[in-house]
């Protein structure tokens, strides 16, 4: 049974079309991530799911119910906003209770719910404080608490962590994941942080300019991006895009790569079936971890411009075919900036794009 | 360096002091004169302190000075003004708050145009309204009465109060309204439970603004009031213009102070919030 089904949603503000036919289906209990650059329409889509804005066309189903004409409060959803949207003149308890009061939940049950939620999120000691007297992380918890008090069928989170500092973000990310595993409620989660997208989601929808570029599991999206935008957006540091020509040597199809030394031919896997594209200019996509440091005989000589040690790995900034690239290598063998080294690209997982349309060709 | 700093500071404080004296001097003269007897005023210096403090002039201005043929002081006018100001301020502020709430948080097709028209109302000179307003009041059977004056002040104050509240509410994040809607609250519940409690600064500004405007109004008061609904500004005018054998400066001054007192008190009590509210609105856009 589908928990949320979005069918052909479009939204137009004035003259501009913000959403251009969105289709998403997820099952009960799944964690859907909506990810995309700023302004691509994520919040607009969330508002449409919540019923705070109407779509220009298309249908929203929650559970088995068409909810296009159901008021937000009757959709059985709860939402956490990017700015938390806590009521500033009410204390934490009143913030959580407001929705319960409006829904005429009996007083005893209200108290019980508030106690349960406060305990779950460890905000018991904050109940008497106003939002202005809380830290960012505490406010975030209260906003979650307000949503949890409702026990809805669907949670909507609109960039709930984007206002927190890096450390708190990692902590809260883990907590949200745990909470989801415990409650098993369906979640739609907006972010433009691709690490959040990868770590939290069962399903990721990558959006750009009001169009879903790809919809799939995190691993699918990482390993086999549908186009150059998705490939570049997901993954950090982002995928390297190297201009190449499809060539043939001794019956094998491959590409010629050149660092600061001699150009060298590298065969591509046969399964890519590139024979008919012989001679064409394409963009080769290689993730930073698809390079290995090797001896002179096996590798492509590259000059290192900068190194960025991150601890477990060191990032080497270099150039291949005149394009800046990043290689992720083990710090023990990492060369110094200014030195040359030998990199061996692992082309088994290589992806290729059409440089004009940015569509995936292999 | 430091020497120069001190020099400039003296210049700045000196000019502020001069400005303050310049503005306070009339008040001082009015106040001291109102406490003097006529004898002393005639013989004494305008700036000298009263030798013999007496409240007789205040007494007379309040309850027995002549305003035309009638000689019962400013008292009836004062109460007329109170009866006019309280409902007029309350209604125009309440309506302004609701208008501002709708125009900022429940926008509808054409709401920007409505707001533009209301904004236009701020700049209309009130003299232009006198004739049509008189006809309207006649039509409603409210001519020459306190309810009529209340109506006029509400209508004319609405443009400013709406503008104040709308600009303040624009600064309140829309997500707050969305959250409340998801919590099941409707138009009025959101307004009363969430928006209104956040409005203290702008409420104070609006109430002070409207109170001062309406209390000090003379034009509408003189045009639209009847014999028994004249506000204090008209009373003061009549009192000062009533020709008696001698001009009683002390009574005139006491009367003027009585007329000005409520606005002064409001400023002293709420002035702090007035400035705070103005800047809060400005910062939030
Ligand atoms: N009420 C509105 N009227 C006109 N345009 C709007 C309105 N709301 C949003 N937009 C436009 O729609 C586009 C998408 O906005 P949206 O808030 O959905 O982006 P987003 O993906 O959530 O971005 P972010 O990551 O910055 O939150 C933006 O270009 C925005 O300017
Ligand atoms: Mg957004």
XYZ file of C-alpha atoms and ligand atoms in Angstrom:
679
model
C 0.000 0.000 0.000
C 1.355 3.403 -0.921
C 1.817 5.855 1.922
C 2.278 8.851 -0.301
C 1.649 9.170 -3.968
C 2.276 12.351 -5.908
C 0.927 12.325 -9.431
C 1.821 14.827 -12.099
C 2.004 17.778 -9.756
C 2.629 21.142 -11.353
C 2.726 24.542 -9.725
C 2.823 27.918 -11.396
C 3.386 31.227 -9.625
C 2.326 34.015 -11.943
C 4.142 33.341 -15.184
C 6.807 30.944 -13.953
C 6.280 27.239 -13.622
C 8.048 26.123 -10.446
C 7.072 22.426 -10.481
C 6.852 20.733 -13.845
C 5.107 17.422 -13.395
C 6.340 15.662 -10.267
C 5.670 11.940 -9.758
C 6.688 10.162 -6.575
C 5.427 7.000 -4.911
C 6.617 5.691 -1.584
C 5.553 2.867 0.695
C 4.499 3.092 4.320
C 7.458 3.455 6.649
C 9.854 4.701 4.016
C 12.132 7.679 4.430
C 11.986 9.829 1.309
C 14.590 12.507 0.745
C 13.908 15.459 -1.520
C 17.244 16.944 -2.417
C 18.228 19.660 -4.835
C 19.815 23.077 -5.112
C 18.238 26.146 -3.548
C 15.130 27.380 -5.309
C 14.369 24.156 -7.171
C 10.917 23.883 -5.606
C 11.408 21.530 -2.662
C 9.553 23.651 -0.136
C 6.820 24.334 -2.642
C 6.312 20.597 -3.099
C 6.255 20.102 0.678
C 3.644 22.836 1.058
C 1.544 21.118 -1.572
C 1.821 17.771 0.218
C 0.827 19.508 3.453
C -2.055 21.297 1.789
C -0.723 24.737 2.668
C -0.702 25.532 -1.019
C -2.764 24.035 -3.807
C -1.119 22.502 -6.883
C -1.886 24.014 -10.288
C -2.625 20.489 -11.486
C -2.050 16.921 -10.371
C -3.031 14.770 -7.407
C -1.726 14.077 -3.928
C -2.713 10.816 -2.237
C -1.895 10.138 1.396
C -2.557 6.584 2.412
C -5.321 5.581 0.027
C -7.042 8.923 0.103
C -7.017 11.667 -2.500
C -6.331 14.735 -0.378
C -6.349 17.571 -2.911
C -9.385 19.073 -1.241
C -8.666 18.036 2.331
C -7.641 20.824 4.734
C -4.054 20.662 6.072
C -5.230 19.814 9.567
C -7.248 16.848 8.352
C -4.460 15.256 6.318
C -2.988 13.408 9.265
C 0.451 14.900 8.788
C 2.898 16.830 10.948
C 5.576 19.159 9.715
C 8.846 20.507 11.032
C 9.843 23.780 9.414
C 13.257 25.059 8.478
C 12.890 28.006 10.863
C 11.162 25.722 13.427
C 8.227 28.144 13.539
C 7.809 27.886 17.294
C 5.201 30.255 18.712
C 7.408 32.882 20.362
C 4.989 33.991 23.070
C 4.245 30.493 24.323
C 6.509 28.316 26.405
C 7.610 24.881 25.259
C 4.715 23.101 26.895
C 2.167 25.470 25.353
C 3.863 25.106 21.985
C 3.384 21.362 22.073
C -0.090 21.625 23.578
C -1.433 24.171 21.088
C -2.276 21.628 18.418
C -3.735 19.232 20.968
C -5.952 21.949 22.426
C -7.159 22.948 18.991
C -8.060 19.344 18.328
C -9.942 19.212 21.624
C -7.830 16.420 23.079
C -8.879 15.895 26.733
C -6.586 17.580 29.262
C -5.367 14.353 30.843
C -4.413 12.923 27.495
C -2.631 16.156 26.583
C -0.492 15.933 29.699
C 0.299 12.333 28.965
C 1.321 13.108 25.381
C 3.475 16.045 26.399
C 5.211 13.930 29.020
C 5.856 11.131 26.524
C 7.234 13.434 23.848
C 9.312 15.464 26.283
C 10.883 12.294 27.619
C 11.568 10.884 24.181
C 13.349 14.065 23.070
C 14.876 14.860 26.469
C 13.266 18.259 26.767
C 11.469 17.659 30.096
C 13.511 20.321 31.855
C 12.729 22.943 29.192
C 8.935 22.818 29.279
C 8.549 26.162 31.058
C 10.923 28.097 28.813
C 10.059 30.331 25.903
C 11.597 29.552 22.488
C 13.765 32.681 22.788
C 15.470 31.137 25.803
C 16.515 27.956 24.014
C 19.602 27.078 22.005
C 19.296 26.168 18.338
C 19.477 22.452 19.045
C 16.867 22.678 21.787
C 14.519 24.611 19.535
C 14.955 21.961 16.907
C 13.955 19.314 19.448
C 10.877 21.256 20.486
C 9.842 21.577 16.846
C 10.227 17.811 16.512
C 8.279 17.360 19.723
C 5.391 19.394 18.408
C 5.263 17.140 15.355
C 5.626 13.931 17.341
C 2.833 14.826 19.733
C 0.390 14.272 16.925
C 1.340 10.699 16.009
C 0.593 11.330 12.331
C 0.637 9.060 9.324
C 3.200 11.200 7.547
C 6.017 13.431 8.774
C 7.231 16.315 6.665
C 10.628 17.773 7.523
C 11.697 20.882 5.611
C 15.452 21.249 6.105
C 15.180 20.726 9.832
C 18.918 20.730 10.442
C 20.107 23.497 8.188
C 20.260 26.063 10.994
C 22.448 23.968 13.264
C 26.219 23.935 13.516
C 28.099 21.051 11.956
C 28.538 18.948 15.083
C 24.960 19.257 16.266
C 23.793 18.437 12.781
C 25.582 15.114 12.824
C 24.129 14.321 16.245
C 20.584 15.253 15.308
C 20.901 13.360 12.050
C 21.631 10.203 13.987
C 18.758 10.905 16.360
C 16.291 11.400 13.546
C 17.421 8.144 12.025
C 16.953 6.323 15.321
C 13.571 7.920 15.832
C 12.464 6.778 12.411
C 13.631 3.262 13.056
C 11.669 3.233 16.298
C 8.435 4.828 15.083
C 8.431 3.508 11.507
C 6.335 6.450 10.353
C 6.639 7.532 6.731
C 8.856 10.591 6.369
C 9.415 13.134 3.617
C 12.590 15.038 4.331
C 13.876 18.040 2.406
C 17.534 18.906 2.430
C 20.122 20.347 0.166
C 22.858 18.566 2.031
C 23.804 15.489 0.051
C 25.347 13.762 3.081
C 22.018 13.968 4.905
C 20.391 12.645 1.768
C 22.709 9.648 1.539
C 22.692 8.750 5.227
C 19.000 9.137 6.043
C 17.059 8.134 2.986
C 15.503 4.886 1.826
C 14.575 6.722 -1.319
C 16.054 9.865 -2.780
C 14.414 12.176 -5.265
C 16.963 14.530 -6.793
C 15.261 17.702 -8.033
C 16.417 20.513 -10.257
C 14.372 23.336 -11.769
C 11.093 21.732 -10.759
C 11.849 18.398 -12.377
C 12.786 15.147 -10.674
C 16.116 14.188 -12.199
C 16.280 10.778 -10.592
C 14.328 8.795 -8.047
C 15.887 5.729 -6.443
C 17.768 4.279 -3.509
C 20.856 6.159 -2.283
C 23.210 3.521 -3.672
C 21.524 3.479 -7.073
C 21.816 7.210 -7.295
C 25.439 7.158 -6.233
C 26.546 4.320 -8.479
C 24.460 4.979 -11.481
C 23.396 8.597 -11.765
C 20.881 9.367 -14.460
C 22.652 12.465 -15.698
C 25.600 14.706 -15.100
C 23.679 16.952 -12.694
C 22.814 14.080 -10.362
C 26.343 12.699 -10.644
C 27.826 16.034 -9.653
C 25.281 16.809 -6.944
C 25.515 13.584 -4.977
C 28.904 12.685 -3.518
C 31.532 14.747 -1.749
C 33.942 15.783 -3.102
C 31.921 15.704 -6.225
C 32.496 13.484 -9.243
C 35.275 14.450 -11.674
C 34.163 15.232 -15.197
C 36.935 14.731 -17.758
C 36.519 15.572 -21.448
C 37.491 12.539 -23.573
C 37.214 11.127 -27.090
C 36.165 7.539 -27.635
C 39.156 5.772 -29.267
C 40.166 2.295 -30.352
C 43.543 0.572 -29.776
C 44.230 -2.996 -30.791
C 40.552 -3.831 -30.991
C 39.699 -2.383 -27.578
C 37.462 0.633 -27.027
C 38.671 3.197 -24.532
C 39.759 6.759 -23.867
C 43.004 8.658 -23.942
C 43.976 10.469 -20.766
C 46.866 12.837 -20.228
C 48.248 14.345 -17.029
C 51.538 16.235 -17.064
C 53.355 13.478 -19.009
C 52.636 11.245 -21.964
C 49.063 10.559 -23.035
C 47.926 7.055 -22.298
C 45.126 4.831 -23.564
C 42.772 3.216 -21.048
C 40.287 0.581 -22.157
C 36.673 0.898 -21.040
C 34.605 -2.107 -20.023
C 32.927 -3.837 -22.964
C 29.504 -3.638 -21.359
C 29.378 0.090 -22.038
C 29.016 -0.682 -25.754
C 30.659 2.414 -27.083
C 31.786 1.064 -30.445
C 29.225 3.085 -32.392
C 30.377 6.261 -30.660
C 33.951 5.925 -31.841
C 35.546 9.332 -32.274
C 32.793 11.178 -30.372
C 33.602 13.698 -27.635
C 32.076 12.616 -24.302
C 32.418 13.514 -20.622
C 33.944 10.802 -18.471
C 32.663 10.722 -14.901
C 35.006 9.338 -12.272
C 34.547 9.637 -8.517
C 37.572 10.754 -6.473
C 37.906 7.303 -4.911
C 38.186 5.703 -8.345
C 41.857 6.671 -8.520
C 44.726 4.670 -7.061
C 48.308 5.697 -6.442
C 50.507 3.266 -8.360
C 54.055 2.867 -9.673
C 55.232 4.696 -12.794
C 54.644 1.751 -15.083
C 50.934 1.359 -14.294
C 49.777 4.931 -13.861
C 49.183 8.248 -15.490
C 51.727 10.846 -14.493
C 49.965 13.799 -12.840
C 51.283 16.936 -11.171
C 49.755 17.603 -7.749
C 48.709 21.244 -7.295
C 47.298 21.083 -3.777
C 46.782 18.394 -1.173
C 43.950 18.437 1.369
C 44.443 15.953 4.184
C 41.077 15.179 5.798
C 42.450 12.603 8.232
C 41.396 9.218 6.893
C 42.030 10.295 3.295
C 44.028 12.895 1.481
C 42.561 14.745 -1.486
C 44.953 15.398 -4.351
C 44.093 18.241 -6.702
C 45.517 17.718 -10.144
C 44.653 17.961 -13.838
C 43.699 15.391 -16.456
C 43.035 16.370 -20.075
C 43.307 19.970 -18.951
C 40.456 19.652 -16.436
C 40.843 19.989 -12.651
C 40.276 16.718 -10.860
C 40.336 15.456 -7.292
C 41.669 12.053 -6.291
C 41.073 10.516 -2.893
C 44.145 8.547 -1.739
C 45.537 7.004 1.404
C 47.478 9.595 3.411
C 50.489 7.278 3.923
C 51.476 7.382 0.261
C 50.244 10.865 -0.548
C 52.737 13.046 -2.460
C 53.409 16.667 -1.584
C 51.987 19.596 -3.519
C 54.186 20.332 -6.536
C 55.353 16.732 -6.895
C 54.275 14.408 -9.628
C 52.600 11.106 -8.915
C 51.083 8.251 -10.845
C 47.334 7.738 -10.757
C 45.519 4.715 -12.073
C 41.873 5.347 -12.905
C 39.512 2.483 -12.147
C 37.197 2.562 -15.128
C 35.017 -0.383 -14.145
C 32.448 1.974 -12.627
C 33.055 4.807 -15.067
C 30.044 6.684 -16.391
C 29.869 8.730 -19.566
C 27.764 11.747 -20.424
C 26.910 13.654 -23.534
C 28.727 16.988 -23.113
C 25.916 18.932 -24.804
C 22.804 17.490 -23.127
C 24.530 16.202 -19.961
C 22.477 13.044 -20.358
C 24.029 9.730 -19.426
C 25.149 7.753 -22.486
C 26.871 4.820 -20.794
C 42.811 63.928 20.322
C 41.046 63.575 23.636
C 40.889 67.349 23.999
C 39.195 67.597 20.636
C 36.728 64.862 21.554
C 35.747 66.722 24.644
C 35.307 69.919 22.666
C 32.876 68.212 20.278
C 31.022 66.574 23.079
C 30.462 69.950 24.708
C 29.230 71.316 21.393
C 26.817 68.410 20.942
C 25.432 68.471 24.464
C 25.295 72.253 24.400
C 23.146 72.324 21.284
C 20.906 69.574 22.645
C 20.452 71.570 25.824
C 19.557 74.717 23.908
C 17.031 72.780 21.832
C 15.509 71.272 24.958
C 15.177 74.643 26.657
C 13.676 76.100 23.505
C 10.953 73.471 23.464
C 10.363 73.340 27.198
C 10.165 77.068 27.777
C 6.567 77.490 26.570
C 5.507 74.644 28.825
C 7.273 76.296 31.737
C 5.631 79.627 31.040
C 2.211 78.028 30.716
C 2.603 76.071 33.900
C 3.910 78.921 36.049
C 1.387 81.371 34.637
C -1.476 78.991 35.416
C -0.410 79.014 39.081
C -0.198 82.782 39.405
C -2.935 85.279 40.256
C -3.940 87.959 37.730
C -2.301 90.650 39.814
C 1.021 88.923 39.726
C 0.787 88.275 35.987
C 0.130 91.908 35.276
C 3.011 93.204 37.363
C 5.506 90.370 37.203
C 7.929 88.886 34.775
C 6.807 86.214 32.303
C 9.625 83.903 33.409
C 9.528 84.446 37.156
C 8.360 81.690 39.466
C 4.949 82.230 41.079
C 5.250 83.956 44.468
C 1.942 82.736 45.663
C 0.899 79.360 44.265
C -2.818 79.102 43.701
C -4.957 76.482 41.974
C -7.841 78.891 41.501
C -7.216 79.246 37.772
C -7.255 75.468 37.298
C -10.442 75.264 39.297
C -12.055 77.919 37.183
C -10.871 76.468 33.868
C -12.206 73.068 34.844
C -15.599 73.964 36.194
C -16.704 77.587 35.870
C -14.980 79.438 33.023
C -17.272 80.701 30.317
C -17.165 79.110 26.887
C -19.592 81.280 25.046
C -22.874 81.704 26.868
C -22.373 78.601 28.946
C -20.189 78.910 32.051
C -19.373 75.439 33.325
C -15.694 75.262 32.356
C -13.982 72.597 30.295
C -15.390 69.714 32.284
C -18.230 68.680 29.921
C -15.967 69.003 26.892
C -13.330 66.888 28.575
C -15.782 64.057 29.183
C -17.081 64.347 25.616
C -13.535 63.876 24.408
C -13.052 60.854 26.638
C -16.299 59.327 25.395
C -15.145 59.925 21.836
C -11.486 58.930 22.151
C -11.832 55.614 23.946
C -14.140 53.842 21.477
C -12.547 55.545 18.461
C -9.051 54.416 19.444
C -10.224 50.931 20.366
C -12.185 50.372 17.175
C -9.666 51.877 14.767
C -6.824 49.923 16.376
C -8.728 46.648 16.369
C -9.815 47.044 12.753
C -6.309 48.110 11.738
C -4.871 44.992 13.353
C -7.316 42.733 11.545
C -6.751 44.520 8.229
C -2.991 44.279 8.647
C -3.278 40.586 9.513
C -5.323 39.864 6.406
C -3.190 41.981 4.095
C 0.048 40.371 5.248
C -0.895 36.799 6.107
C -4.079 35.946 4.204
C -3.394 37.572 0.918
C -6.033 37.186 -1.706
C -6.234 38.078 -5.364
C -5.978 41.854 -5.496
C -4.928 42.325 -1.879
C -1.898 44.324 -2.971
C -4.216 46.715 -4.793
C -6.419 47.046 -1.730
C -3.332 47.805 0.311
C -2.217 50.382 -2.255
C -5.572 52.108 -1.999
C -5.446 52.114 1.776
C -1.945 53.560 1.587
C -3.341 56.293 -0.616
C -5.800 57.089 2.158
C -2.900 58.074 4.409
C -2.080 60.963 2.115
C -5.569 62.351 1.560
C -5.970 65.743 3.259
C -8.907 65.493 5.632
C -10.377 68.816 4.513
C -11.364 67.101 1.281
C -13.555 64.705 3.244
C -15.628 67.254 5.121
C -18.522 67.540 2.723
C -19.002 63.899 1.750
C -18.492 62.917 5.366
C -21.211 65.320 6.490
C -23.593 63.762 3.978
C -22.675 60.268 5.107
C -23.242 61.133 8.749
C -26.603 62.648 7.897
C -27.529 59.517 5.984
C -26.665 57.342 8.984
C -28.458 59.686 11.377
C -25.248 60.250 13.290
C -24.743 63.936 12.571
C -23.753 66.169 15.517
C -23.309 63.312 17.956
C -20.488 61.530 19.708
C -21.072 58.270 17.795
C -20.778 60.342 14.624
C -17.408 61.693 15.738
C -16.268 58.194 16.654
C -17.266 57.016 13.191
C -15.348 59.823 11.487
C -12.209 59.174 13.491
C -12.370 55.433 12.920
C -12.715 55.874 9.178
C -9.948 58.449 8.960
C -7.599 56.568 11.283
C -7.997 53.240 9.543
C -5.460 53.964 6.806
C -2.653 54.625 9.266
C -3.516 51.837 11.687
C -3.749 49.327 8.830
C -0.401 50.506 7.510
C 1.230 50.157 10.936
C -0.029 46.652 11.557
C 0.500 45.415 8.036
C 4.128 46.511 8.019
C 4.715 44.938 11.401
C 3.048 41.652 10.499
C 4.967 41.351 7.242
C 8.007 40.776 9.462
C 6.406 37.798 11.188
C 7.474 34.623 9.352
C 4.760 32.944 7.276
C 5.903 29.572 8.578
C 4.345 30.465 11.923
C 0.949 30.689 10.260
C 1.555 27.473 8.360
C 2.504 25.659 11.548
C -0.629 26.916 13.251
C -2.781 25.839 10.327
C -1.314 22.361 10.532
C -2.063 22.485 14.240
C -5.683 22.927 13.231
C -6.090 26.596 14.073
C -8.216 28.814 11.876
C -8.220 32.504 10.989
C -9.381 33.841 14.359
C -7.596 31.402 16.575
C -4.272 32.151 14.855
C -4.936 35.851 15.200
C -5.945 35.783 18.839
C -3.552 33.169 20.165
C -0.421 33.708 18.086
C -0.389 37.041 16.285
C -1.979 39.297 18.884
C 0.317 38.224 21.742
C 3.266 39.140 19.501
C 1.846 42.597 18.774
C 2.518 44.521 21.996
C 5.036 46.961 20.471
C 2.912 47.871 17.481
C -0.266 47.987 19.579
C 1.388 50.554 21.810
C 2.537 52.617 18.861
C -0.883 52.553 17.275
C -2.764 53.377 20.455
C -0.511 56.335 21.230
C -0.688 57.531 17.662
C -4.449 57.299 17.435
C -5.000 58.735 20.900
C -2.909 61.787 20.098
C -4.492 62.275 16.693
C -8.047 62.009 17.924
C -7.641 63.867 21.197
C -5.892 66.762 19.493
C -8.221 66.928 16.508
C -9.953 70.240 16.058
C -11.224 70.167 12.476
C -13.666 67.264 12.777
C -14.531 68.278 16.315
C -15.661 71.721 15.238
C -17.400 70.597 12.043
C -19.205 67.415 13.049
C -20.101 67.959 16.700
C -23.360 69.231 18.131
C -23.948 71.521 21.090
C -23.662 68.730 23.620
C -20.937 66.725 21.888
C -18.163 69.274 21.510
C -14.708 67.826 22.250
C -12.134 69.540 24.426
C -10.215 71.193 21.598
C -13.353 73.063 20.636
C -14.026 73.854 24.279
C -10.550 75.314 24.665
C -11.000 77.423 21.583
C -14.323 78.753 22.811
C -12.928 79.453 26.244
C -10.000 81.418 24.864
C -12.205 83.337 22.449
C -14.937 84.261 24.887
C -14.513 87.940 25.516
C -14.626 88.947 29.118
C -13.666 92.319 30.521
C -10.126 91.187 31.281
C -8.122 88.467 29.563
C -7.505 85.820 32.232
C -4.177 84.446 31.110
C -3.899 82.099 34.074
C -7.238 80.466 33.271
C -6.367 80.164 29.578
C -3.063 78.515 30.442
C -4.648 76.126 32.909
C -7.281 75.207 30.314
C -4.648 74.579 27.646
C -2.747 72.366 30.066
C -5.879 70.414 30.945
C -6.471 69.825 27.245
C -2.885 68.676 26.711
C -2.528 66.614 29.872
C -3.938 63.248 28.670
C -1.582 63.053 25.678
C 1.372 64.031 27.854
C 0.478 61.326 30.356
C 0.135 58.720 27.620
C 3.568 59.606 26.246
C 5.221 59.500 29.634
C 3.675 56.131 30.462
C 4.158 54.438 27.114
C 6.762 56.515 25.323
C 9.442 53.918 25.928
C 7.396 51.355 24.011
C 6.600 53.890 21.338
C 10.230 54.286 20.309
C 10.875 50.582 20.730
C 7.860 49.678 18.619
C 8.785 52.075 15.863
C 12.299 50.700 15.580
C 11.176 47.081 15.920
C 8.852 47.581 12.973
C 11.564 49.310 11.008
C 14.160 46.613 11.549
C 11.828 43.795 10.691
C 10.772 45.546 7.486
N 4.500 32.550 -3.255
C 5.402 32.551 -4.251
N 5.242 33.390 -5.299
C 6.126 33.412 -6.313
N 7.216 32.624 -6.388
C 7.426 31.768 -5.380
C 6.537 31.681 -4.266
N 7.015 30.738 -3.422
C 8.145 30.269 -3.982
N 8.395 30.874 -5.164
C 9.523 30.586 -6.071
O 9.535 29.219 -6.316
C 10.858 28.725 -6.406
C 11.008 27.529 -5.511
O 10.896 27.926 -4.180
P 11.067 26.892 -2.998
O 10.894 27.633 -1.724
O 10.166 25.732 -3.233
O 12.580 26.453 -3.176
P 13.419 25.408 -2.314
O 13.777 24.305 -3.232
O 12.686 25.054 -1.074
O 14.711 26.252 -1.979
P 15.565 26.295 -0.617
O 16.476 25.140 -0.663
O 16.305 27.582 -0.760
O 14.614 26.282 0.528
C 11.776 29.880 -6.049
O 12.342 30.361 -7.241
C 10.851 30.897 -5.437
O 11.296 32.178 -5.757
Mg 12.961 25.488 1.048
